[in-house]
CSV table of C-alpha atoms in Angstrom, one decimal:
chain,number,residue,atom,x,y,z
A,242,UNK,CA,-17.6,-3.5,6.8
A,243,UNK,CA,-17.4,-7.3,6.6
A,244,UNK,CA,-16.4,-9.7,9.2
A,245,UNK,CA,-12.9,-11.0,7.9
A,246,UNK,CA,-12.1,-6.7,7.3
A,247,UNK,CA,-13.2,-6.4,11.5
A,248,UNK,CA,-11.5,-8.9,12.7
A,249,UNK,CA,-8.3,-8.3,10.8
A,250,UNK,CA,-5.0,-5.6,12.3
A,251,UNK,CA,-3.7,-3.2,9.7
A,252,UNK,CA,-0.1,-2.1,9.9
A,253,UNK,CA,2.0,-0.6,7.9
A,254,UNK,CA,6.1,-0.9,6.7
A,255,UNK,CA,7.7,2.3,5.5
A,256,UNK,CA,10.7,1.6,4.0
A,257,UNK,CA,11.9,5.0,3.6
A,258,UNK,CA,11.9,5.9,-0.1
A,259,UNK,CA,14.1,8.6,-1.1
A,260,UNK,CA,12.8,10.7,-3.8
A,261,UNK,CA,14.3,12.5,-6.7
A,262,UNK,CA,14.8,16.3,-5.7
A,263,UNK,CA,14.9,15.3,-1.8
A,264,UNK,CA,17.8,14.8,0.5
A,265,UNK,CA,17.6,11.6,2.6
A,266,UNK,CA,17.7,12.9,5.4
A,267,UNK,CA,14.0,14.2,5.1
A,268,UNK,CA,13.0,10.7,4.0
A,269,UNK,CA,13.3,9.9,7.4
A,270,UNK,CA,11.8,12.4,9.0
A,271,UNK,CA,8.8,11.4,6.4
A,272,UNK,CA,9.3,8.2,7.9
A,273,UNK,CA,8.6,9.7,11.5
A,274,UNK,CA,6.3,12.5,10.7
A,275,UNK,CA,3.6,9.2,8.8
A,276,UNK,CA,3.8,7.0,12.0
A,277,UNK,CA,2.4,9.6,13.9
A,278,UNK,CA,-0.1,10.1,12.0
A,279,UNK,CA,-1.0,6.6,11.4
A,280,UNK,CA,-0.9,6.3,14.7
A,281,UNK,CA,-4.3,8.8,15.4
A,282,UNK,CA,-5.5,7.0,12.3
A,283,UNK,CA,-5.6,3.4,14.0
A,284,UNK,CA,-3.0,1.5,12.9
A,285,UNK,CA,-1.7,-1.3,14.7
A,286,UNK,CA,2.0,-1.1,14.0
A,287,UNK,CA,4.4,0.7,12.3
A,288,UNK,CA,8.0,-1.4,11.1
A,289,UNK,CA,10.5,0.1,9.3
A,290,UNK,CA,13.5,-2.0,7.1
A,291,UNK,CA,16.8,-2.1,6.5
A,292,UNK,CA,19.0,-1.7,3.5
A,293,UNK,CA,22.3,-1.0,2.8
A,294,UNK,CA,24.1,1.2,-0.2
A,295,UNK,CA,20.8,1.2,-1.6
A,296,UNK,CA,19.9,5.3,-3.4
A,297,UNK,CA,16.4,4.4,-3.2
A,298,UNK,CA,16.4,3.7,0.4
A,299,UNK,CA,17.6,5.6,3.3
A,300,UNK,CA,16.4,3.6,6.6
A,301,UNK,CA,19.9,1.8,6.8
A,302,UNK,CA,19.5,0.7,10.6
A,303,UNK,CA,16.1,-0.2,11.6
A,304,UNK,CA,16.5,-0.2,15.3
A,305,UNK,CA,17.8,3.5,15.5
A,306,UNK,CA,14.7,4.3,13.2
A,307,UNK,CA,12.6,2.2,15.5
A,308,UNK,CA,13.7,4.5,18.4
A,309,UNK,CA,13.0,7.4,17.0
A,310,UNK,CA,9.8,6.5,15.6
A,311,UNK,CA,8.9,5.3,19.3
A,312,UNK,CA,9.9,8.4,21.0
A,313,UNK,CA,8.0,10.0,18.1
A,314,UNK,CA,4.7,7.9,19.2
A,315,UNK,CA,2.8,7.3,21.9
A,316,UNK,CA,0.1,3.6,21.7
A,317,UNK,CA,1.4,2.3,18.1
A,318,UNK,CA,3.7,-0.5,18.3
A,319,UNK,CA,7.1,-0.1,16.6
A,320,UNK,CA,9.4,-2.7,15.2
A,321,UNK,CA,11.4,-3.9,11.9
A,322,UNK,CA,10.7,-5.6,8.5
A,323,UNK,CA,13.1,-6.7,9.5
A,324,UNK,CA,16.5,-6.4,10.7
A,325,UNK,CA,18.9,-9.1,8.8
A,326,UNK,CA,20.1,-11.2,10.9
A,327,UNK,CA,22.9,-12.4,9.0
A,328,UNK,CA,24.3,-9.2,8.7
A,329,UNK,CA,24.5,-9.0,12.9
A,330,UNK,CA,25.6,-10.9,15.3
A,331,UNK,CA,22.7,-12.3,17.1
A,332,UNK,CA,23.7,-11.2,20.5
A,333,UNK,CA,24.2,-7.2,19.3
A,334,UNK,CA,20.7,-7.9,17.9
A,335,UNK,CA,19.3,-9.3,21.2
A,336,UNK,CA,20.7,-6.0,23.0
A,337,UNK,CA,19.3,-3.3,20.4
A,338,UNK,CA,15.8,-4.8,21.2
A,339,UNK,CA,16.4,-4.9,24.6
A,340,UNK,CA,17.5,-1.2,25.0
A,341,UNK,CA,14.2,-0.7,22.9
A,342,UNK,CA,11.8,-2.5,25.1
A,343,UNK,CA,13.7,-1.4,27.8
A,344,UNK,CA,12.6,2.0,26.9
A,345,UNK,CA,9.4,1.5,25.0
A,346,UNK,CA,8.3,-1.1,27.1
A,347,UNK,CA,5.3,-3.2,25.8
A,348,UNK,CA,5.1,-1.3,22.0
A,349,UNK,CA,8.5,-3.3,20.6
A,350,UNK,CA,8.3,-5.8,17.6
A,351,UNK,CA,11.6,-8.2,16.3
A,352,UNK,CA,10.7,-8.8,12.7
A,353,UNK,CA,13.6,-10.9,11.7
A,354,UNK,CA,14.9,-11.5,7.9
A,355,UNK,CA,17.1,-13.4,6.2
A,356,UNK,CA,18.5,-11.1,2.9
A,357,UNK,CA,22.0,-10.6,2.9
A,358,UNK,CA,22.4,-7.2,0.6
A,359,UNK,CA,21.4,-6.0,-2.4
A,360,UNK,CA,24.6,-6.4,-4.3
A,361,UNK,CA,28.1,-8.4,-4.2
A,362,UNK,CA,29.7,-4.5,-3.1
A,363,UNK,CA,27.6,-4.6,-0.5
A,364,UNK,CA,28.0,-7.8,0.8
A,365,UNK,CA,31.2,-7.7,0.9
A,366,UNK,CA,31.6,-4.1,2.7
A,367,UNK,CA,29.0,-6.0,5.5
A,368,UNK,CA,31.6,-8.7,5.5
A,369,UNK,CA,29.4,-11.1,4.7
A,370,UNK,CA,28.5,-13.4,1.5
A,371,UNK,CA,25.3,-15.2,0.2
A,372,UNK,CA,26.2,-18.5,2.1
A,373,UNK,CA,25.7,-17.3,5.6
A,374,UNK,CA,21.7,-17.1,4.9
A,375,UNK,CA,21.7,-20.9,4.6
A,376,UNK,CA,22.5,-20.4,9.1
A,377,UNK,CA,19.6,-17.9,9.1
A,378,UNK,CA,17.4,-20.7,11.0
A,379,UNK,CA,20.4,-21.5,13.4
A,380,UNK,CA,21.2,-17.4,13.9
A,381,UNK,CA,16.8,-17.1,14.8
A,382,UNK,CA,17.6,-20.0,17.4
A,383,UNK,CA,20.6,-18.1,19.0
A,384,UNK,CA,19.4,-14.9,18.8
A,385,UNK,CA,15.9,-16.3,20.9
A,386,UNK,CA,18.3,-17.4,23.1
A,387,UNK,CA,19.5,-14.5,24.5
A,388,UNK,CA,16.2,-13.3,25.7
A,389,UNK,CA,15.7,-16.6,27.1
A,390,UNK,CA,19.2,-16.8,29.1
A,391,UNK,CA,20.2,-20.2,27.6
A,392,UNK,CA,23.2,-19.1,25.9
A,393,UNK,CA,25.6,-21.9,26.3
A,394,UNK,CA,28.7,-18.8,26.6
A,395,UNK,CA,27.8,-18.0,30.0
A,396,UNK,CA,27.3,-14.5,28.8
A,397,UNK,CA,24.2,-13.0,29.5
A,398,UNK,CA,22.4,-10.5,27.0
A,399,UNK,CA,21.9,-6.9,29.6
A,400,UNK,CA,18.8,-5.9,29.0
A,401,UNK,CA,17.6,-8.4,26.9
A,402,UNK,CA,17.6,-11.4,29.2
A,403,UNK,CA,14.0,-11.9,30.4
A,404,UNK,CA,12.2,-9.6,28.7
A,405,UNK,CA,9.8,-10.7,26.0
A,406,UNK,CA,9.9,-8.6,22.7
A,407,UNK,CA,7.8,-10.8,20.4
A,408,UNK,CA,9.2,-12.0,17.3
A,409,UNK,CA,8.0,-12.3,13.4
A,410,UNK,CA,10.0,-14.3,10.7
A,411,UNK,CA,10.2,-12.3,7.1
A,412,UNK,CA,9.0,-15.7,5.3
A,413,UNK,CA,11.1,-15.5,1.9
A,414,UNK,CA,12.0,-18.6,0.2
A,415,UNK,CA,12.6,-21.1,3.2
A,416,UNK,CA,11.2,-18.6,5.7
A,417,UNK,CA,7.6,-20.1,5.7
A,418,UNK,CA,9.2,-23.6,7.2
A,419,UNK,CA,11.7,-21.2,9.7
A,420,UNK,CA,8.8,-19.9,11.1
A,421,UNK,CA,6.4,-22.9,11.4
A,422,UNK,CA,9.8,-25.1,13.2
A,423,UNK,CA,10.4,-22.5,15.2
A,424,UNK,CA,6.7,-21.5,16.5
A,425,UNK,CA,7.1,-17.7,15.5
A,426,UNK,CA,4.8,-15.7,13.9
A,427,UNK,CA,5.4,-15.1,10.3
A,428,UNK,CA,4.9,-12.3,7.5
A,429,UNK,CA,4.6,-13.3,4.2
A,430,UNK,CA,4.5,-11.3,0.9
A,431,UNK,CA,3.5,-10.3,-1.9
A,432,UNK,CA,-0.1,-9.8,-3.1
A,433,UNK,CA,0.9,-10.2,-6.4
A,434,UNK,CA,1.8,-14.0,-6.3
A,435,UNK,CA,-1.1,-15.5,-4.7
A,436,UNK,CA,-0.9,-19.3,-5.9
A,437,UNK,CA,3.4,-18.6,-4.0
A,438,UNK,CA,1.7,-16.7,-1.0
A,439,UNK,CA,-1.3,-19.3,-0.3
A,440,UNK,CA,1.5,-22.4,-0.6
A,441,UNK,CA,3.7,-21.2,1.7
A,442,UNK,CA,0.8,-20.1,4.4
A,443,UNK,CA,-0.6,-23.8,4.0
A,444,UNK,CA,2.7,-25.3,4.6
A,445,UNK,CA,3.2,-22.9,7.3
A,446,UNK,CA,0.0,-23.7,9.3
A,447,UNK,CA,0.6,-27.4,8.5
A,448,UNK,CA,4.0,-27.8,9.5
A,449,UNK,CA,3.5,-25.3,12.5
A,450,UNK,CA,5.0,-26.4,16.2
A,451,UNK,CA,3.6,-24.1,19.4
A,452,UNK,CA,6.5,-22.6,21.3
A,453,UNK,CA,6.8,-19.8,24.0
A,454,UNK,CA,6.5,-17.2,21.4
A,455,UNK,CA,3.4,-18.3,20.0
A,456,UNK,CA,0.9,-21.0,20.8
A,457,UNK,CA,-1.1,-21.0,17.5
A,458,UNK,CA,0.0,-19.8,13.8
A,459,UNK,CA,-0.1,-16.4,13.1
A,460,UNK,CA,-0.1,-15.0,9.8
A,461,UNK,CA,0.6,-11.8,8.5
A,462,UNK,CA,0.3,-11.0,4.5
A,463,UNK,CA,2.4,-8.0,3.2
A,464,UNK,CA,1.8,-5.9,-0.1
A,465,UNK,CA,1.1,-2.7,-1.2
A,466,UNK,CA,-2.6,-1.4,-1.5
A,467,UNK,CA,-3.7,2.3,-2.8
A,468,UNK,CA,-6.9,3.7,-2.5
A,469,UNK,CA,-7.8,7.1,-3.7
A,470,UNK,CA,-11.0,8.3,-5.1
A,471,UNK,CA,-10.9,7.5,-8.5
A,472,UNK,CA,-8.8,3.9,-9.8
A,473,UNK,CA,-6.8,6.0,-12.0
A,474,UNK,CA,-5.4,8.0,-9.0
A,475,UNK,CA,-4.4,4.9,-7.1
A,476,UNK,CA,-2.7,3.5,-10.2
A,477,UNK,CA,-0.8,6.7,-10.4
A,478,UNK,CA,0.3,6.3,-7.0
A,479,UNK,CA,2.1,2.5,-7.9
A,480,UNK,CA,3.7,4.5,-10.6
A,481,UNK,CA,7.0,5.8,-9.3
A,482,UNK,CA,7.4,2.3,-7.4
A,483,UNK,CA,6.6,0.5,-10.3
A,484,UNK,CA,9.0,2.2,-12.3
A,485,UNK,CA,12.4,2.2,-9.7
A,486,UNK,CA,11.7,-1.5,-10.0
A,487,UNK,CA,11.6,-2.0,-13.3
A,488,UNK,CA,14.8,0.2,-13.5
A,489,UNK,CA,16.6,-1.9,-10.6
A,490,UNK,CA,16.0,-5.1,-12.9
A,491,UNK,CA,17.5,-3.7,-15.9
A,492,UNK,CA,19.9,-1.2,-14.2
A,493,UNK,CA,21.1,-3.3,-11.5
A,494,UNK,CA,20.8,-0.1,-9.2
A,495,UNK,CA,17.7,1.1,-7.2
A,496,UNK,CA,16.7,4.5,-7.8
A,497,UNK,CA,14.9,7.0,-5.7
A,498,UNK,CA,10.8,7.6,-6.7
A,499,UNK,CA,10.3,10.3,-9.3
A,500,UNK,CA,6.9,12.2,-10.3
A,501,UNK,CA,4.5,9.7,-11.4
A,502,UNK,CA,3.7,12.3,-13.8
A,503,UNK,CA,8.0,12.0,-15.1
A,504,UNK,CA,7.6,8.1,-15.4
A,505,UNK,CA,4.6,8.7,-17.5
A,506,UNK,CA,7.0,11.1,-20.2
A,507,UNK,CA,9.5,8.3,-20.7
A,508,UNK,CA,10.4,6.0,-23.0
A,509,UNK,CA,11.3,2.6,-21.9
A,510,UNK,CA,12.6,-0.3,-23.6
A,511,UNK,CA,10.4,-3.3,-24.3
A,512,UNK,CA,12.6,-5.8,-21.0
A,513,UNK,CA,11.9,-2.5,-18.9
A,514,UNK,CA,8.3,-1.7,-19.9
A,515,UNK,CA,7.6,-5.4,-19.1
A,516,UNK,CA,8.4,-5.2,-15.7
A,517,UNK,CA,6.8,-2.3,-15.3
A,518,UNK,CA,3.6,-3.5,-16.0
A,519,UNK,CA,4.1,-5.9,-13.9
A,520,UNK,CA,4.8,-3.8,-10.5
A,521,UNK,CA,1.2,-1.8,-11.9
A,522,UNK,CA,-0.1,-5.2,-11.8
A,523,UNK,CA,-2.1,-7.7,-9.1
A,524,UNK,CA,-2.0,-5.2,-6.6
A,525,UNK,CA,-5.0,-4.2,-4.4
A,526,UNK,CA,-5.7,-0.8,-5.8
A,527,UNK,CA,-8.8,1.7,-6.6
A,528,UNK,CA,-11.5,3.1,-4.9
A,529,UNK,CA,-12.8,2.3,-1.4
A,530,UNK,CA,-15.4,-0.2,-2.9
A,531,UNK,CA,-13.4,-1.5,-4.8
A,532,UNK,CA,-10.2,-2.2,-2.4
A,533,UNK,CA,-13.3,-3.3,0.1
A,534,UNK,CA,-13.8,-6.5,-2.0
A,535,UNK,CA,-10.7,-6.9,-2.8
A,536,UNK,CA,-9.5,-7.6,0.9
A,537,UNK,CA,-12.3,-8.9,1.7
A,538,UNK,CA,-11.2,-11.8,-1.0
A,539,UNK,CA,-7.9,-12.0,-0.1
A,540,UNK,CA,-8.8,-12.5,3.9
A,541,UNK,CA,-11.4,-15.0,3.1
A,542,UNK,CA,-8.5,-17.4,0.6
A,543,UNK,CA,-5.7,-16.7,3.1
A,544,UNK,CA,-7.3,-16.5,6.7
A,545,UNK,CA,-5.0,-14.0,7.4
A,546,UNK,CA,-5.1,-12.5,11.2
A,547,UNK,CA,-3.3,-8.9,10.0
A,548,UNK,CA,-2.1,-6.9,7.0
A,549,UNK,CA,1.3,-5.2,6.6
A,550,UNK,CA,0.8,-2.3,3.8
A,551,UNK,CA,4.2,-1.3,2.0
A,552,UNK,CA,3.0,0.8,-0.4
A,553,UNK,CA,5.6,3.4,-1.3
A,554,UNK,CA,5.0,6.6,-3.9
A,555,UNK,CA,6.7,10.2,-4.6
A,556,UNK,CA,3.6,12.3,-3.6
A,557,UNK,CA,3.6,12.0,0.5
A,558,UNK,CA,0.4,13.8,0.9
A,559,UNK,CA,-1.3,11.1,-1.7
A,560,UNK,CA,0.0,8.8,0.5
A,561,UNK,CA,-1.2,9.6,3.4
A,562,UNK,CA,-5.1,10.2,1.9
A,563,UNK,CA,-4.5,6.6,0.7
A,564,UNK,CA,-4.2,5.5,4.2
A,565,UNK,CA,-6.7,7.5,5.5
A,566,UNK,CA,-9.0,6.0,3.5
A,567,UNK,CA,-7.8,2.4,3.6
A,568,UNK,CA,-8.4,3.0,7.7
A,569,UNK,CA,-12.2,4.2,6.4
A,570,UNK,CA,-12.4,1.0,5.3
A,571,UNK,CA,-10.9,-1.1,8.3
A,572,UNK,CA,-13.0,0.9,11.3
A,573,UNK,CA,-16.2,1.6,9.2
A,574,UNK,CA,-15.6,5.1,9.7
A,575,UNK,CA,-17.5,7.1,7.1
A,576,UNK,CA,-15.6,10.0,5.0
A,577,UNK,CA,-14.9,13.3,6.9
């Protein structure tokens, strides 16, 4: 195992997938059910996301998700990737990681975005429209407040207020210069766009101002990675992902993950098999080898202190081999 691989956490966002043929409801428990096992495999955190009116995803509210993954878990820190903070008022925020910490004391994690729903139905049911992103930075400082007790209100944030639940900015679009103003840790994705990724974690460490959250840059890349034993296994397990994204991009609607082995039996138009290929492409996939060098490249260009897998798929039990042997590969622990 090289150096930059050692030194480097591995966490993992599971974003709850649905799956064609499989009620919601069990993609949470799937949800549950994988940080407890990644949890005896090493990991260092587990975050779950939030979407709304979305059929491909069923972890709606991250902080109930959070909890239950938490009581669910014992040493792996929990949090969210992320919770949207323009869809919240910052002070409910401030109390649902409160309650958390409060009751998972030292394990909780506030990763913080700025997306404001899927579509213009959903945006309007939240109440909200794509103008009140453009605060995101000003939301951030008010919600820090609350755990700081410098609201200018008077009102104090019960049991936030004093405790320290540290925070991560979701570094879309302006997020990399959010995070670097505001001294906060950032997560930035994906592996695919590496020229986009590398810019934004230069101008991130170069622009970066220490603050009680953080003294020193920290950087976090996100993407999906698949490792099986053979590089045509792990391709097939981008397959179903690939293919709900192509669909969401000509469809306008996000599917749940079929059968790899369904998306390989269908015929797709020439816009749609485009972006397929795409999502099968740039990703850190294959064998243990070969996703070995491949980190090992991608930690040496970004000087990235942790990874954040997202790597979704329809088979569960393939997906859980493909992080037991990406954790082979971040201990050093030879195959069972």
């Amino acid at each position: 195992m090289s150096s930059s691989i050692a030194t480097t956490r591995f966490s993992v966002l599971d974003r709850s997938r649905t799956r064609e043929g499989h009620p919601d409801a069990e993609a949470l428990r799937d949800t549950v059910r994988l940080a407890q096992e990644l949890e005896g495999l090493g990991y260092h955190r587990f975050w779950v996301s939030e979407h709304h009116g979305v059929p491909g995803v069923a972890g709606s509210a991250p902080t109930v998700l959070a909890a239950a993954v938490a009581a669910a878990t014992r040493t792996i820190r929990v949090g969210t990737g992320g919770v949207m903070l323009p869809n919240h008022q910052p002070l409910v925020v401030a109390e649902q990681f409160g309650v958390l910490e409060s009751l998972f004391p030292g394990r909780i994690d506030m990763g913080l975005g700025r997306s404001v729903g899927f579509t213009d139905g959903v945006r309007k049911a939240l109440g909200r429209d794509k103008d009140v992103a453009e605060d995101f930075e000003g939301q951030l400082d008010e919600l820090l407040g609350w755990f700081r007790g410098t609201s200018p209100t008077r009102v104090h944030a019960r049991p936030a207020e004093g405790l320290h639940v540290p925070p991560f900015v979701l570094a879309m679009g302006e997020g990399a210069a959010i995070a670097a103003r505001a001294g906060l840790p950032m997560v930035i994705g994906d592996l695919r766009d590496a020229d986009k990724v590398q810019r934004g974690i230069d101008h991130y460490r170069s622009h970066f101002r220490p603050s009680p959250w953080a003294r020193e840059p920290y950087v976090v890349i996100s993407g999906t990675i698949a490792v099986a034993a053979t590089p045509e296994e792990a391709r097939r397990l981008l397959i179903p992902e690939a293919w709900s994204m192509a669909y969401s991009r000509t469809h306008g609607t996000f599917p749940p993950l079929p059968p790899a082995e369904r998306v390989e039996t269908l015929t797709m138009s020439a816009k749609e098999r485009g972006f397929y290929e795409s999502g099968l492409a740039g990703q850190l996939a294959g064998t243990e080898e070969q996703v070995t060098h491949q980190l090992e490249t991608l930690l040496k260009e970004t000087g990235a202190q942790e990874v954040l897998v997202t790597t979704s798929t329809y088979d569960r039990e393939a997906l859980l081999d493909s992080y037991r042997r990406l954790a082979r590969i971040t201990t050093g622990m030879s195959p069972a």
